[in-house]
Coordinates of C-alpha atoms in Angstrom, one line a residue:
M1095 CA -5.1 -19.7 17.2
T1096 CA -7.6 -19.5 14.3
K1097 CA -7.1 -16.4 12.2
Q1098 CA -9.9 -13.9 12.4
A1099 CA -9.0 -12.1 9.1
I1100 CA -7.7 -12.9 5.6
I1101 CA -5.0 -10.5 4.3
L1102 CA -4.8 -9.6 0.6
G1103 CA -1.6 -7.7 -0.3
I1104 CA -1.6 -5.6 -3.4
S1105 CA 1.8 -4.1 -4.5
G1106 CA 3.3 -2.5 -7.6
P1107 CA 4.6 0.8 -8.8
S1108 CA 3.2 4.1 -7.7
A1109 CA -0.1 5.0 -9.6
S1110 CA -0.3 1.5 -11.1
G1111 CA -4.0 1.0 -10.1
K1112 CA -3.6 -0.5 -6.6
S1113 CA -6.2 1.7 -5.0
L1114 CA -8.6 1.1 -7.9
L1115 CA -8.3 -2.6 -7.5
A1116 CA -8.6 -2.4 -3.7
N1117 CA -11.7 -0.2 -3.9
T1118 CA -13.3 -2.4 -6.5
I1119 CA -12.9 -5.5 -4.2
V1120 CA -14.3 -3.6 -1.3
N1121 CA -17.4 -2.3 -3.2
E1122 CA -18.2 -5.8 -4.5
L1123 CA -17.5 -7.9 -1.5
G1124 CA -19.2 -5.5 0.9
S1125 CA -17.7 -2.7 3.0
D1126 CA -18.9 -4.2 6.2
Q1127 CA -16.6 -7.1 6.0
V1128 CA -13.7 -5.5 4.1
V1129 CA -11.2 -2.8 5.1
V1130 CA -8.4 -1.2 3.1
I1131 CA -5.1 -0.3 4.8
S1132 CA -2.5 1.7 2.9
E1133 CA 1.2 1.2 3.5
D1134 CA 1.5 5.0 3.2
A1135 CA -0.1 5.4 6.6
Y1136 CA 3.1 3.8 8.0
Y1137 CA 5.7 6.2 6.8
K1138 CA 8.0 6.8 9.7
D1139 CA 7.1 9.6 12.0
N1140 CA 9.5 12.5 11.1
N1141 CA 7.8 15.3 13.1
H1142 CA 11.2 16.2 14.6
L1143 CA 12.4 17.4 11.2
D1144 CA 11.4 20.7 9.6
F1145 CA 9.5 20.7 6.3
A1146 CA 12.6 21.4 4.2
E1147 CA 14.3 18.4 5.7
R1148 CA 11.3 16.2 5.3
E1149 CA 11.1 17.1 1.6
K1150 CA 14.5 15.6 1.1
I1151 CA 13.6 12.1 2.4
N1152 CA 13.5 9.3 -0.1
Y1153 CA 9.9 8.1 0.4
D1154 CA 10.3 5.3 -2.2
H1155 CA 13.0 3.4 -0.2
P1156 CA 12.0 0.6 2.2
D1157 CA 13.7 2.3 5.1
S1158 CA 11.2 5.2 4.9
F1159 CA 8.4 2.9 6.3
D1160 CA 7.7 1.6 9.8
H1161 CA 7.0 -1.9 8.6
A1162 CA 7.5 -3.3 12.2
L1163 CA 4.5 -1.3 13.4
L1164 CA 2.5 -2.4 10.4
C1165 CA 3.3 -6.1 11.1
E1166 CA 2.3 -5.6 14.7
H1167 CA -1.1 -4.1 13.7
L1168 CA -1.8 -6.8 11.1
K1169 CA -1.1 -9.6 13.7
R1170 CA -3.5 -7.9 16.1
L1171 CA -6.2 -7.6 13.4
Q1172 CA -5.7 -11.3 12.5
N1173 CA -6.3 -12.1 16.2
G1174 CA -9.6 -10.2 16.2
E1175 CA -8.3 -7.2 18.0
S1176 CA -8.7 -3.5 17.1
V1177 CA -6.0 -1.0 16.2
E1178 CA -5.4 2.7 15.8
I1179 CA -3.8 3.3 12.4
P1180 CA -1.7 6.4 11.8
I1181 CA -3.0 9.1 9.4
Y1182 CA -0.3 10.5 7.1
S1183 CA -0.3 13.8 5.3
H1184 CA 1.5 13.7 1.9
S1185 CA 1.4 17.4 1.5
K1186 CA 3.1 18.0 4.9
H1187 CA 5.2 14.8 4.9
L1188 CA 4.2 13.9 8.4
R1189 CA 1.8 11.9 10.6
L1190 CA -1.2 13.8 11.9
P1191 CA -2.2 13.7 15.5
E1192 CA -5.4 11.9 14.6
T1193 CA -5.6 8.1 14.1
R1194 CA -8.0 5.8 12.3
F1195 CA -9.8 3.2 14.3
I1196 CA -10.1 -0.2 12.7
G1197 CA -12.1 -3.0 14.4
R1198 CA -12.9 -6.5 13.4
H1199 CA -13.0 -7.3 9.6
T1200 CA -13.0 -10.6 7.8
I1201 CA -10.9 -9.3 4.9
I1202 CA -8.0 -6.8 5.1
V1203 CA -6.9 -5.4 1.7
L1204 CA -3.3 -4.1 2.2
E1205 CA -1.9 -1.9 -0.6
G1206 CA 1.5 -0.2 -1.0
I1207 CA 4.5 0.0 -3.2
L1208 CA 7.0 -1.8 -1.0
L1209 CA 5.0 -4.4 0.8
F1210 CA 6.7 -7.4 -0.8
T1211 CA 10.2 -6.2 0.0
D1212 CA 9.6 -7.1 3.7
K1213 CA 9.7 -10.9 4.5
M1214 CA 7.7 -10.5 7.7
L1215 CA 4.9 -8.7 5.8
R1216 CA 4.9 -11.2 3.0
E1217 CA 4.5 -14.1 5.4
L1218 CA 1.4 -12.5 6.9
M1219 CA -0.4 -12.2 3.6
D1220 CA -2.8 -15.0 2.3
I1221 CA -2.7 -13.7 -1.3
R1222 CA -0.1 -11.5 -2.9
I1223 CA -1.0 -9.5 -6.0
F1224 CA 1.4 -7.4 -8.1
M1225 CA 0.0 -4.6 -10.3
S1226 CA 1.8 -4.3 -13.6
A1227 CA 1.6 -1.0 -15.6
P1228 CA 3.9 0.8 -18.0
L1229 CA 6.0 3.5 -16.2
D1230 CA 4.9 6.2 -18.6
V1231 CA 1.2 5.5 -17.7
C1232 CA 2.1 5.5 -14.0
L1233 CA 3.9 8.9 -14.3
S1234 CA 1.0 10.6 -16.0
R1235 CA -1.4 9.2 -13.3
R1236 CA 0.9 10.3 -10.6
L1237 CA 1.2 13.8 -12.0
M1238 CA -2.6 14.2 -12.1
R1239 CA -3.0 12.7 -8.6
D1240 CA -0.3 14.6 -6.8
V1241 CA -1.0 18.0 -8.4
V1242 CA -4.8 17.9 -7.9
E1243 CA -5.2 15.8 -4.8
R1244 CA -2.0 16.5 -2.8
H1245 CA -1.6 20.1 -3.9
R1246 CA 2.0 19.7 -5.1
S1247 CA 3.7 21.5 -8.0
F1248 CA 4.2 19.9 -11.3
E1249 CA 8.0 20.5 -11.0
S1250 CA 8.3 18.9 -7.6
V1251 CA 6.4 15.7 -8.7
L1252 CA 8.5 15.3 -11.8
H1253 CA 11.7 15.9 -9.9
Q1254 CA 10.8 13.3 -7.3
Y1255 CA 9.9 10.8 -10.0
E1256 CA 13.3 11.2 -11.7
K1257 CA 15.3 11.3 -8.5
T1258 CA 13.8 8.5 -6.5
V1259 CA 10.5 7.0 -7.8
R1260 CA 11.8 5.5 -11.0
P1261 CA 15.2 4.4 -9.5
M1262 CA 13.6 2.8 -6.5
Y1263 CA 11.1 1.0 -8.7
L1264 CA 13.9 -0.6 -10.6
Q1265 CA 15.9 -1.4 -7.5
F1266 CA 13.2 -2.6 -5.1
I1267 CA 9.6 -2.7 -6.4
E1268 CA 10.0 -4.5 -9.7
P1269 CA 12.3 -7.3 -8.2
S1270 CA 9.7 -7.9 -5.5
S1271 CA 7.2 -9.0 -8.1
R1272 CA 8.7 -12.5 -7.9
Y1273 CA 7.0 -12.9 -4.6
A1274 CA 3.5 -12.4 -6.1
D1275 CA 0.9 -15.1 -6.5
L1276 CA -0.6 -13.2 -9.4
I1277 CA 0.6 -10.4 -11.6
V1278 CA -2.3 -8.2 -12.8
P1279 CA -2.3 -5.5 -15.6
R1280 CA -4.9 -2.8 -15.8
G1281 CA -5.9 -2.7 -12.1
G1282 CA -9.5 -2.4 -11.2
E1283 CA -10.4 -2.5 -14.9
N1284 CA -9.2 -6.2 -15.2
R1285 CA -12.5 -8.0 -14.8
I1286 CA -11.1 -11.5 -15.1
A1287 CA -8.4 -10.9 -12.5
I1288 CA -10.9 -9.4 -10.1
D1289 CA -13.2 -12.4 -10.4
M1290 CA -10.3 -14.8 -9.8
I1291 CA -9.1 -12.9 -6.8
Q1292 CA -12.6 -12.7 -5.2
A1293 CA -13.1 -16.5 -5.8
K1294 CA -9.9 -17.3 -4.1
M1295 CA -10.7 -15.0 -1.2
R1296 CA -14.1 -16.7 -0.7
E1297 CA -12.3 -20.0 -0.7
L1298 CA -9.9 -18.9 1.9
L1299 CA -12.7 -17.5 4.1
Q1300 CA -14.5 -20.9 4.0
M1301 CA -11.3 -22.8 4.7
S1302 CA -10.4 -20.6 7.7
G1303 CA -13.9 -20.5 9.1
V1304 CA -13.8 -16.7 9.2

């Protein structure tokens, strides 16, 4: 069966510029044909645990994600079907009752920290991009994002970074960069990389007849 969508995977450390790169691609290629899916939406459903227990979960370990469901949804999207994607609350550490409907799109931009650690996910991607950024830069960005946007305390963000974010980066995320087709520094600000990625995506679209 001919694929109905091209999947671009963007991975890398937390706050490395994955979302900025993804949004730049969407804005320039046209939002009507491009959709962004975040790996964060597929954190496992832990509604059965109370908030204190959910806070203790290591959210930077591959086991914290429901990659099987993500793979299933991506395959359906590649076949031209529609899916209901989970909506995840970072402040509550749980899935919300609502879902996000995604229909037919020619390009799917998939972004997340642990995408390349899963062989099944890697094999579904047409292009794999790894974002490279110094860890001190990532930490400062993460602090600003989580405190302002996710309403978390400075202390909790720093504690999580020291306990799980940095160790899991060294154990899982950084080693997964070997599966990337392209390693990009500076995220959405890297004009040369963006032009190269978009040229390759257009080539794939023509080849696949999407």
